[in-house]
JSON list of C-alpha atoms in Angstrom, two decimals:
[
{"chain": "G", "resi": 1, "resn": "UNK", "atom": "CA", "xyz": [0.00, 0.00, 0.00]},
{"chain": "G", "resi": 2, "resn": "UNK", "atom": "CA", "xyz": [2.84, 2.39, 0.90]},
{"chain": "G", "resi": 3, "resn": "UNK", "atom": "CA", "xyz": [4.67, 1.60, -2.35]},
{"chain": "G", "resi": 4, "resn": "UNK", "atom": "CA", "xyz": [1.49, 2.19, -4.37]},
{"chain": "G", "resi": 5, "resn": "UNK", "atom": "CA", "xyz": [1.00, 5.54, -2.63]},
{"chain": "G", "resi": 6, "resn": "UNK", "atom": "CA", "xyz": [4.60, 6.59, -3.36]},
{"chain": "G", "resi": 7, "resn": "UNK", "atom": "CA", "xyz": [4.31, 5.63, -7.01]},
{"chain": "G", "resi": 8, "resn": "UNK", "atom": "CA", "xyz": [1.03, 7.51, -7.34]},
{"chain": "G", "resi": 9, "resn": "UNK", "atom": "CA", "xyz": [2.54, 10.64, -5.78]},
{"chain": "G", "resi": 10, "resn": "UNK", "atom": "CA", "xyz": [5.54, 10.41, -8.09]},
{"chain": "G", "resi": 11, "resn": "UNK", "atom": "CA", "xyz": [3.23, 10.15, -11.07]},
{"chain": "G", "resi": 12, "resn": "UNK", "atom": "CA", "xyz": [1.21, 13.12, -9.81]},
{"chain": "G", "resi": 13, "resn": "UNK", "atom": "CA", "xyz": [4.37, 15.22, -9.37]},
{"chain": "G", "resi": 14, "resn": "UNK", "atom": "CA", "xyz": [5.62, 14.34, -12.84]},
{"chain": "G", "resi": 15, "resn": "UNK", "atom": "CA", "xyz": [2.26, 15.23, -14.35]},
{"chain": "G", "resi": 16, "resn": "UNK", "atom": "CA", "xyz": [2.18, 18.56, -12.50]},
{"chain": "G", "resi": 17, "resn": "UNK", "atom": "CA", "xyz": [5.62, 19.35, -13.90]},
{"chain": "G", "resi": 18, "resn": "UNK", "atom": "CA", "xyz": [4.43, 18.53, -17.42]},
{"chain": "G", "resi": 19, "resn": "UNK", "atom": "CA", "xyz": [1.30, 20.65, -16.94]},
{"chain": "G", "resi": 20, "resn": "UNK", "atom": "CA", "xyz": [3.33, 23.63, -15.68]},
{"chain": "G", "resi": 21, "resn": "UNK", "atom": "CA", "xyz": [5.74, 23.18, -18.59]},
{"chain": "G", "resi": 22, "resn": "UNK", "atom": "CA", "xyz": [2.83, 23.03, -21.04]},
{"chain": "G", "resi": 23, "resn": "UNK", "atom": "CA", "xyz": [1.36, 26.27, -19.68]},
{"chain": "G", "resi": 24, "resn": "UNK", "atom": "CA", "xyz": [4.73, 27.99, -19.95]},
{"chain": "G", "resi": 25, "resn": "UNK", "atom": "CA", "xyz": [5.26, 26.77, -23.51]},
{"chain": "G", "resi": 26, "resn": "UNK", "atom": "CA", "xyz": [1.84, 27.81, -24.73]},
{"chain": "G", "resi": 27, "resn": "UNK", "atom": "CA", "xyz": [1.82, 31.33, -23.37]},
{"chain": "G", "resi": 28, "resn": "UNK", "atom": "CA", "xyz": [4.87, 32.94, -25.09]},
{"chain": "G", "resi": 29, "resn": "UNK", "atom": "CA", "xyz": [4.09, 31.49, -28.53]},
{"chain": "G", "resi": 30, "resn": "UNK", "atom": "CA", "xyz": [0.41, 32.34, -28.36]},
{"chain": "G", "resi": 31, "resn": "UNK", "atom": "CA", "xyz": [1.14, 35.79, -26.91]},
{"chain": "G", "resi": 32, "resn": "UNK", "atom": "CA", "xyz": [3.68, 36.61, -29.63]},
{"chain": "G", "resi": 33, "resn": "UNK", "atom": "CA", "xyz": [1.33, 35.66, -32.48]},
{"chain": "G", "resi": 34, "resn": "UNK", "atom": "CA", "xyz": [-1.66, 37.43, -30.95]},
{"chain": "G", "resi": 35, "resn": "UNK", "atom": "CA", "xyz": [0.24, 40.66, -30.33]},
{"chain": "G", "resi": 36, "resn": "UNK", "atom": "CA", "xyz": [1.47, 40.61, -33.94]},
{"chain": "G", "resi": 37, "resn": "UNK", "atom": "CA", "xyz": [-2.10, 40.13, -35.17]},
{"chain": "G", "resi": 38, "resn": "UNK", "atom": "CA", "xyz": [-3.40, 42.97, -32.99]},
{"chain": "G", "resi": 39, "resn": "UNK", "atom": "CA", "xyz": [-0.56, 45.22, -34.13]},
{"chain": "G", "resi": 40, "resn": "UNK", "atom": "CA", "xyz": [-1.52, 44.60, -37.75]},
{"chain": "G", "resi": 41, "resn": "UNK", "atom": "CA", "xyz": [-5.15, 45.47, -36.93]},
{"chain": "G", "resi": 42, "resn": "UNK", "atom": "CA", "xyz": [-4.40, 48.85, -35.36]},
{"chain": "G", "resi": 43, "resn": "UNK", "atom": "CA", "xyz": [-4.21, 50.68, -38.70]},
{"chain": "G", "resi": 44, "resn": "UNK", "atom": "CA", "xyz": [-6.91, 48.64, -40.42]},
{"chain": "G", "resi": 45, "resn": "UNK", "atom": "CA", "xyz": [-9.56, 48.25, -37.72]},
{"chain": "G", "resi": 46, "resn": "UNK", "atom": "CA", "xyz": [-8.74, 50.15, -34.49]},
{"chain": "G", "resi": 47, "resn": "UNK", "atom": "CA", "xyz": [-11.97, 49.12, -32.74]},
{"chain": "G", "resi": 48, "resn": "UNK", "atom": "CA", "xyz": [-11.36, 45.45, -33.38]},
{"chain": "G", "resi": 49, "resn": "UNK", "atom": "CA", "xyz": [-7.76, 45.86, -32.27]},
{"chain": "G", "resi": 50, "resn": "UNK", "atom": "CA", "xyz": [-8.90, 47.44, -29.01]},
{"chain": "G", "resi": 51, "resn": "UNK", "atom": "CA", "xyz": [-11.50, 44.73, -28.44]},
{"chain": "G", "resi": 52, "resn": "UNK", "atom": "CA", "xyz": [-8.92, 42.03, -29.11]},
{"chain": "G", "resi": 53, "resn": "UNK", "atom": "CA", "xyz": [-6.45, 43.60, -26.70]},
{"chain": "G", "resi": 54, "resn": "UNK", "atom": "CA", "xyz": [-9.14, 43.61, -24.01]},
{"chain": "G", "resi": 55, "resn": "UNK", "atom": "CA", "xyz": [-9.84, 39.92, -24.65]},
{"chain": "G", "resi": 56, "resn": "UNK", "atom": "CA", "xyz": [-6.14, 39.12, -24.46]},
{"chain": "G", "resi": 57, "resn": "UNK", "atom": "CA", "xyz": [-5.85, 41.00, -21.17]},
{"chain": "G", "resi": 58, "resn": "UNK", "atom": "CA", "xyz": [-8.84, 39.12, -19.74]},
{"chain": "G", "resi": 59, "resn": "UNK", "atom": "CA", "xyz": [-7.51, 35.78, -20.96]},
{"chain": "G", "resi": 60, "resn": "UNK", "atom": "CA", "xyz": [-4.08, 36.34, -19.44]},
{"chain": "G", "resi": 61, "resn": "UNK", "atom": "CA", "xyz": [-5.67, 37.39, -16.16]},
{"chain": "G", "resi": 62, "resn": "UNK", "atom": "CA", "xyz": [-7.67, 34.15, -16.12]},
{"chain": "G", "resi": 63, "resn": "UNK", "atom": "CA", "xyz": [-4.63, 32.07, -17.02]},
{"chain": "G", "resi": 64, "resn": "UNK", "atom": "CA", "xyz": [-2.50, 33.70, -14.32]},
{"chain": "G", "resi": 65, "resn": "UNK", "atom": "CA", "xyz": [-4.94, 33.54, -11.44]},
{"chain": "G", "resi": 66, "resn": "UNK", "atom": "CA", "xyz": [-7.82, 31.14, -12.01]},
{"chain": "G", "resi": 67, "resn": "UNK", "atom": "CA", "xyz": [-5.85, 28.13, -13.25]},
{"chain": "G", "resi": 68, "resn": "UNK", "atom": "CA", "xyz": [-3.71, 28.18, -10.10]},
{"chain": "G", "resi": 69, "resn": "UNK", "atom": "CA", "xyz": [-6.75, 26.76, -8.32]},
{"chain": "G", "resi": 70, "resn": "UNK", "atom": "CA", "xyz": [-7.34, 23.02, -8.21]},
{"chain": "G", "resi": 71, "resn": "UNK", "atom": "CA", "xyz": [-10.88, 23.59, -9.49]},
{"chain": "G", "resi": 72, "resn": "UNK", "atom": "CA", "xyz": [-12.70, 26.37, -11.32]},
{"chain": "G", "resi": 73, "resn": "UNK", "atom": "CA", "xyz": [-16.32, 26.56, -12.45]},
{"chain": "G", "resi": 74, "resn": "UNK", "atom": "CA", "xyz": [-17.26, 25.01, -15.77]},
{"chain": "G", "resi": 75, "resn": "UNK", "atom": "CA", "xyz": [-18.42, 28.44, -16.97]},
{"chain": "G", "resi": 76, "resn": "UNK", "atom": "CA", "xyz": [-15.03, 29.97, -16.17]},
{"chain": "G", "resi": 77, "resn": "UNK", "atom": "CA", "xyz": [-13.26, 27.20, -18.06]},
{"chain": "G", "resi": 78, "resn": "UNK", "atom": "CA", "xyz": [-15.55, 27.66, -21.08]},
{"chain": "G", "resi": 79, "resn": "UNK", "atom": "CA", "xyz": [-14.93, 31.43, -20.99]},
{"chain": "G", "resi": 80, "resn": "UNK", "atom": "CA", "xyz": [-11.19, 30.78, -21.24]},
{"chain": "G", "resi": 81, "resn": "UNK", "atom": "CA", "xyz": [-11.75, 28.56, -24.29]},
{"chain": "G", "resi": 82, "resn": "UNK", "atom": "CA", "xyz": [-14.02, 31.18, -25.91]},
{"chain": "G", "resi": 83, "resn": "UNK", "atom": "CA", "xyz": [-11.51, 34.00, -25.51]},
{"chain": "G", "resi": 84, "resn": "UNK", "atom": "CA", "xyz": [-8.70, 31.79, -26.74]},
{"chain": "G", "resi": 85, "resn": "UNK", "atom": "CA", "xyz": [-10.68, 30.88, -29.86]},
{"chain": "G", "resi": 86, "resn": "UNK", "atom": "CA", "xyz": [-11.64, 34.52, -30.52]},
{"chain": "G", "resi": 87, "resn": "UNK", "atom": "CA", "xyz": [-7.98, 35.53, -30.45]},
{"chain": "G", "resi": 88, "resn": "UNK", "atom": "CA", "xyz": [-6.89, 32.61, -32.60]},
{"chain": "G", "resi": 89, "resn": "UNK", "atom": "CA", "xyz": [-9.45, 33.70, -35.22]},
{"chain": "G", "resi": 90, "resn": "UNK", "atom": "CA", "xyz": [-7.46, 36.92, -35.74]},
{"chain": "G", "resi": 91, "resn": "UNK", "atom": "CA", "xyz": [-5.00, 35.01, -37.90]},
{"chain": "G", "resi": 92, "resn": "UNK", "atom": "CA", "xyz": [-7.75, 33.49, -40.05]},
{"chain": "G", "resi": 93, "resn": "UNK", "atom": "CA", "xyz": [-9.59, 35.09, -42.94]},
{"chain": "G", "resi": 94, "resn": "UNK", "atom": "CA", "xyz": [-13.20, 36.28, -42.78]},
{"chain": "G", "resi": 95, "resn": "UNK", "atom": "CA", "xyz": [-14.40, 33.14, -44.55]},
{"chain": "G", "resi": 96, "resn": "UNK", "atom": "CA", "xyz": [-13.35, 30.96, -41.62]},
{"chain": "G", "resi": 97, "resn": "UNK", "atom": "CA", "xyz": [-16.36, 28.93, -40.49]},
{"chain": "G", "resi": 98, "resn": "UNK", "atom": "CA", "xyz": [-16.31, 28.80, -36.70]},
{"chain": "G", "resi": 99, "resn": "UNK", "atom": "CA", "xyz": [-19.09, 27.49, -34.48]},
{"chain": "G", "resi": 100, "resn": "UNK", "atom": "CA", "xyz": [-18.79, 27.29, -30.70]},
{"chain": "G", "resi": 101, "resn": "UNK", "atom": "CA", "xyz": [-21.93, 25.87, -29.09]},
{"chain": "G", "resi": 102, "resn": "UNK", "atom": "CA", "xyz": [-22.24, 25.61, -25.32]},
{"chain": "G", "resi": 103, "resn": "UNK", "atom": "CA", "xyz": [-25.09, 24.04, -23.34]},
{"chain": "G", "resi": 104, "resn": "UNK", "atom": "CA", "xyz": [-24.48, 23.83, -19.59]},
{"chain": "G", "resi": 105, "resn": "UNK", "atom": "CA", "xyz": [-27.10, 22.50, -17.23]},
{"chain": "G", "resi": 106, "resn": "UNK", "atom": "CA", "xyz": [-24.99, 23.62, -14.26]},
{"chain": "G", "resi": 107, "resn": "UNK", "atom": "CA", "xyz": [-22.44, 26.35, -15.17]},
{"chain": "G", "resi": 108, "resn": "UNK", "atom": "CA", "xyz": [-21.20, 26.43, -11.55]},
{"chain": "G", "resi": 109, "resn": "UNK", "atom": "CA", "xyz": [-20.06, 22.82, -11.64]},
{"chain": "G", "resi": 110, "resn": "UNK", "atom": "CA", "xyz": [-16.42, 22.62, -10.51]},
{"chain": "G", "resi": 111, "resn": "UNK", "atom": "CA", "xyz": [-13.81, 21.03, -12.79]},
{"chain": "G", "resi": 112, "resn": "UNK", "atom": "CA", "xyz": [-10.04, 20.90, -13.20]},
{"chain": "G", "resi": 113, "resn": "UNK", "atom": "CA", "xyz": [-8.84, 23.98, -15.15]},
{"chain": "G", "resi": 114, "resn": "UNK", "atom": "CA", "xyz": [-7.74, 23.77, -18.79]},
{"chain": "G", "resi": 115, "resn": "UNK", "atom": "CA", "xyz": [-8.69, 20.12, -19.12]},
{"chain": "G", "resi": 116, "resn": "UNK", "atom": "CA", "xyz": [-10.27, 20.70, -22.56]},
{"chain": "G", "resi": 117, "resn": "UNK", "atom": "CA", "xyz": [-7.79, 23.34, -23.76]},
{"chain": "G", "resi": 118, "resn": "UNK", "atom": "CA", "xyz": [-5.54, 20.91, -25.71]},
{"chain": "G", "resi": 119, "resn": "UNK", "atom": "CA", "xyz": [-8.54, 19.77, -27.77]},
{"chain": "G", "resi": 120, "resn": "UNK", "atom": "CA", "xyz": [-9.59, 23.36, -28.49]},
{"chain": "G", "resi": 121, "resn": "UNK", "atom": "CA", "xyz": [-6.03, 24.33, -29.34]},
{"chain": "G", "resi": 122, "resn": "UNK", "atom": "CA", "xyz": [-5.56, 21.32, -31.60]},
{"chain": "G", "resi": 123, "resn": "UNK", "atom": "CA", "xyz": [-8.75, 22.13, -33.53]},
{"chain": "G", "resi": 124, "resn": "UNK", "atom": "CA", "xyz": [-7.81, 25.79, -34.00]},
{"chain": "G", "resi": 125, "resn": "UNK", "atom": "CA", "xyz": [-4.17, 25.17, -34.92]},
{"chain": "G", "resi": 126, "resn": "UNK", "atom": "CA", "xyz": [-4.62, 22.44, -37.49]},
{"chain": "G", "resi": 127, "resn": "UNK", "atom": "CA", "xyz": [-7.79, 23.50, -39.32]},
{"chain": "G", "resi": 128, "resn": "UNK", "atom": "CA", "xyz": [-6.23, 26.04, -41.70]},
{"chain": "G", "resi": 129, "resn": "UNK", "atom": "CA", "xyz": [-6.71, 25.03, -45.33]},
{"chain": "G", "resi": 130, "resn": "UNK", "atom": "CA", "xyz": [-4.24, 27.04, -47.45]},
{"chain": "G", "resi": 131, "resn": "UNK", "atom": "CA", "xyz": [-6.23, 26.34, -50.62]},
{"chain": "G", "resi": 132, "resn": "UNK", "atom": "CA", "xyz": [-9.83, 26.42, -49.53]},
{"chain": "G", "resi": 133, "resn": "UNK", "atom": "CA", "xyz": [-12.38, 26.83, -46.78]},
{"chain": "G", "resi": 134, "resn": "UNK", "atom": "CA", "xyz": [-11.30, 26.28, -43.19]},
{"chain": "G", "resi": 135, "resn": "UNK", "atom": "CA", "xyz": [-13.71, 25.39, -40.42]},
{"chain": "G", "resi": 136, "resn": "UNK", "atom": "CA", "xyz": [-13.90, 24.37, -36.78]},
{"chain": "G", "resi": 137, "resn": "UNK", "atom": "CA", "xyz": [-17.18, 23.35, -35.17]},
{"chain": "G", "resi": 138, "resn": "UNK", "atom": "CA", "xyz": [-16.97, 22.80, -31.42]},
{"chain": "G", "resi": 139, "resn": "UNK", "atom": "CA", "xyz": [-19.62, 21.96, -28.86]},
{"chain": "G", "resi": 140, "resn": "UNK", "atom": "CA", "xyz": [-19.47, 21.60, -25.10]},
{"chain": "G", "resi": 141, "resn": "UNK", "atom": "CA", "xyz": [-22.47, 20.12, -23.35]},
{"chain": "G", "resi": 142, "resn": "UNK", "atom": "CA", "xyz": [-23.07, 19.18, -19.72]},
{"chain": "G", "resi": 143, "resn": "UNK", "atom": "CA", "xyz": [-26.03, 17.41, -18.20]},
{"chain": "G", "resi": 144, "resn": "UNK", "atom": "CA", "xyz": [-25.96, 15.80, -14.78]},
{"chain": "G", "resi": 145, "resn": "UNK", "atom": "CA", "xyz": [-22.48, 14.44, -14.19]},
{"chain": "G", "resi": 146, "resn": "UNK", "atom": "CA", "xyz": [-21.72, 14.02, -17.91]},
{"chain": "G", "resi": 147, "resn": "UNK", "atom": "CA", "xyz": [-19.51, 16.54, -19.71]},
{"chain": "G", "resi": 148, "resn": "UNK", "atom": "CA", "xyz": [-18.92, 16.24, -23.44]},
{"chain": "G", "resi": 149, "resn": "UNK", "atom": "CA", "xyz": [-16.52, 18.03, -25.77]},
{"chain": "G", "resi": 150, "resn": "UNK", "atom": "CA", "xyz": [-17.07, 17.39, -29.47]},
{"chain": "G", "resi": 151, "resn": "UNK", "atom": "CA", "xyz": [-15.13, 19.00, -32.31]},
{"chain": "G", "resi": 152, "resn": "UNK", "atom": "CA", "xyz": [-15.02, 18.68, -36.06]},
{"chain": "G", "resi": 153, "resn": "UNK", "atom": "CA", "xyz": [-12.51, 20.64, -38.10]},
{"chain": "G", "resi": 154, "resn": "UNK", "atom": "CA", "xyz": [-10.81, 20.74, -41.48]},
{"chain": "G", "resi": 155, "resn": "UNK", "atom": "CA", "xyz": [-7.64, 18.71, -41.13]},
{"chain": "G", "resi": 156, "resn": "UNK", "atom": "CA", "xyz": [-4.42, 20.39, -42.30]},
{"chain": "G", "resi": 157, "resn": "UNK", "atom": "CA", "xyz": [-1.83, 19.67, -39.60]},
{"chain": "G", "resi": 158, "resn": "UNK", "atom": "CA", "xyz": [1.29, 21.81, -39.66]},
{"chain": "G", "resi": 159, "resn": "UNK", "atom": "CA", "xyz": [4.24, 19.41, -39.77]},
{"chain": "G", "resi": 160, "resn": "UNK", "atom": "CA", "xyz": [6.55, 21.82, -37.97]},
{"chain": "G", "resi": 161, "resn": "UNK", "atom": "CA", "xyz": [4.23, 22.03, -34.96]},
{"chain": "G", "resi": 162, "resn": "UNK", "atom": "CA", "xyz": [3.42, 18.34, -34.59]},
{"chain": "G", "resi": 163, "resn": "UNK", "atom": "CA", "xyz": [6.04, 17.86, -31.90]},
{"chain": "G", "resi": 164, "resn": "UNK", "atom": "CA", "xyz": [4.73, 20.73, -29.79]},
{"chain": "G", "resi": 165, "resn": "UNK", "atom": "CA", "xyz": [1.10, 19.76, -30.16]},
{"chain": "G", "resi": 166, "resn": "UNK", "atom": "CA", "xyz": [2.01, 16.20, -29.18]},
{"chain": "G", "resi": 167, "resn": "UNK", "atom": "CA", "xyz": [3.09, 17.41, -25.76]},
{"chain": "G", "resi": 168, "resn": "UNK", "atom": "CA", "xyz": [-0.30, 19.00, -25.20]},
{"chain": "G", "resi": 169, "resn": "UNK", "atom": "CA", "xyz": [-2.31, 15.93, -26.23]},
{"chain": "G", "resi": 170, "resn": "UNK", "atom": "CA", "xyz": [0.04, 13.58, -24.39]},
{"chain": "G", "resi": 171, "resn": "UNK", "atom": "CA", "xyz": [-0.32, 15.57, -21.17]},
{"chain": "G", "resi": 172, "resn": "UNK", "atom": "CA", "xyz": [-4.06, 15.80, -21.78]},
{"chain": "G", "resi": 173, "resn": "UNK", "atom": "CA", "xyz": [-4.43, 12.01, -21.89]},
{"chain": "G", "resi": 174, "resn": "UNK", "atom": "CA", "xyz": [-2.22, 11.54, -18.83]},
{"chain": "G", "resi": 175, "resn": "UNK", "atom": "CA", "xyz": [-4.38, 13.99, -16.88]},
{"chain": "G", "resi": 176, "resn": "UNK", "atom": "CA", "xyz": [-7.49, 12.09, -17.93]},
{"chain": "G", "resi": 177, "resn": "UNK", "atom": "CA", "xyz": [-5.98, 8.78, -16.80]},
{"chain": "G", "resi": 178, "resn": "UNK", "atom": "CA", "xyz": [-4.90, 10.24, -13.47]},
{"chain": "G", "resi": 179, "resn": "UNK", "atom": "CA", "xyz": [-8.13, 12.10, -12.64]},
{"chain": "G", "resi": 180, "resn": "UNK", "atom": "CA", "xyz": [-10.87, 10.19, -14.47]},
{"chain": "G", "resi": 181, "resn": "UNK", "atom": "CA", "xyz": [-9.52, 6.68, -14.95]},
{"chain": "G", "resi": 182, "resn": "UNK", "atom": "CA", "xyz": [-12.37, 4.39, -16.08]},
{"chain": "G", "resi": 183, "resn": "UNK", "atom": "CA", "xyz": [-14.72, 7.41, -16.02]},
{"chain": "G", "resi": 184, "resn": "UNK", "atom": "CA", "xyz": [-14.14, 8.85, -19.48]},
{"chain": "G", "resi": 185, "resn": "UNK", "atom": "CA", "xyz": [-14.03, 7.97, -23.16]},
{"chain": "G", "resi": 186, "resn": "UNK", "atom": "CA", "xyz": [-11.90, 9.75, -25.75]},
{"chain": "G", "resi": 187, "resn": "UNK", "atom": "CA", "xyz": [-11.77, 9.06, -29.47]},
{"chain": "G", "resi": 188, "resn": "UNK", "atom": "CA", "xyz": [-10.24, 10.64, -32.55]},
{"chain": "G", "resi": 189, "resn": "UNK", "atom": "CA", "xyz": [-11.23, 9.90, -36.14]},
{"chain": "G", "resi": 190, "resn": "UNK", "atom": "CA", "xyz": [-10.55, 11.36, -39.56]},
{"chain": "G", "resi": 191, "resn": "UNK", "atom": "CA", "xyz": [-13.50, 10.98, -41.93]},
{"chain": "G", "resi": 192, "resn": "UNK", "atom": "CA", "xyz": [-13.40, 12.43, -45.46]},
{"chain": "G", "resi": 193, "resn": "UNK", "atom": "CA", "xyz": [-10.69, 14.91, -44.45]},
{"chain": "G", "resi": 194, "resn": "UNK", "atom": "CA", "xyz": [-12.53, 16.01, -41.31]},
{"chain": "G", "resi": 195, "resn": "UNK", "atom": "CA", "xyz": [-10.78, 15.62, -37.95]},
{"chain": "G", "resi": 196, "resn": "UNK", "atom": "CA", "xyz": [-13.28, 14.55, -35.28]},
{"chain": "G", "resi": 197, "resn": "UNK", "atom": "CA", "xyz": [-12.53, 14.38, -31.56]},
{"chain": "G", "resi": 198, "resn": "UNK", "atom": "CA", "xyz": [-15.01, 13.31, -28.93]},
{"chain": "G", "resi": 199, "resn": "UNK", "atom": "CA", "xyz": [-14.49, 13.39, -25.17]},
{"chain": "G", "resi": 200, "resn": "UNK", "atom": "CA", "xyz": [-17.05, 12.28, -22.60]},
{"chain": "G", "resi": 201, "resn": "UNK", "atom": "CA", "xyz": [-16.26, 12.61, -18.90]},
{"chain": "G", "resi": 202, "resn": "UNK", "atom": "CA", "xyz": [-18.33, 11.36, -15.99]},
{"chain": "G", "resi": 203, "resn": "UNK", "atom": "CA", "xyz": [-17.53, 13.97, -13.40]},
{"chain": "G", "resi": 204, "resn": "UNK", "atom": "CA", "xyz": [-16.91, 13.13, -9.78]},
{"chain": "G", "resi": 205, "resn": "UNK", "atom": "CA", "xyz": [-19.69, 13.82, -7.31]},
{"chain": "G", "resi": 206, "resn": "UNK", "atom": "CA", "xyz": [-17.41, 16.02, -5.17]},
{"chain": "G", "resi": 207, "resn": "UNK", "atom": "CA", "xyz": [-17.08, 18.39, -8.14]},
{"chain": "G", "resi": 208, "resn": "UNK", "atom": "CA", "xyz": [-20.80, 19.12, -8.12]}
]
């Protein structure tokens, strides 16, 4: 029993290190690109540039303070994803087809922060079609103790970023195994050039 406890704590410590590393890796790259996009908007569309800067400020505030907590509300987590997606859209053309549908039975339900972020990030990063229409359709639904994230997006992975995105999805699956072992299902499929990811989590009662 003691050995099992030690091994579990070691695994938890290693995962926390990976999560902290992931946060640190995401922020500078995302911040650099977003600031460049906002800078380009200043001359073209000052109002949109100002609105985007406000969203970036709010997002960074959430990332700095809220995700330090073990749990945040489901609504707070969804708000982080929404602001992230809005800022990512700055680098995409006006024809980008983006749908973000949210249906929460209990927005105050407590969950681990940024659990769904790697799936959102993956959909937004790898949907850009250089020769045609790009799209990302994402839905988050919660009813009772079931939380579902479903995404469908055009599939044009950037080869140069595969290594970095792998860290995010690898850490994502390790977190799921550690927190929701035997209480979740996660699948990825590519059908007719469309990347489909589906995550269903049965939340713990203490998170209610």
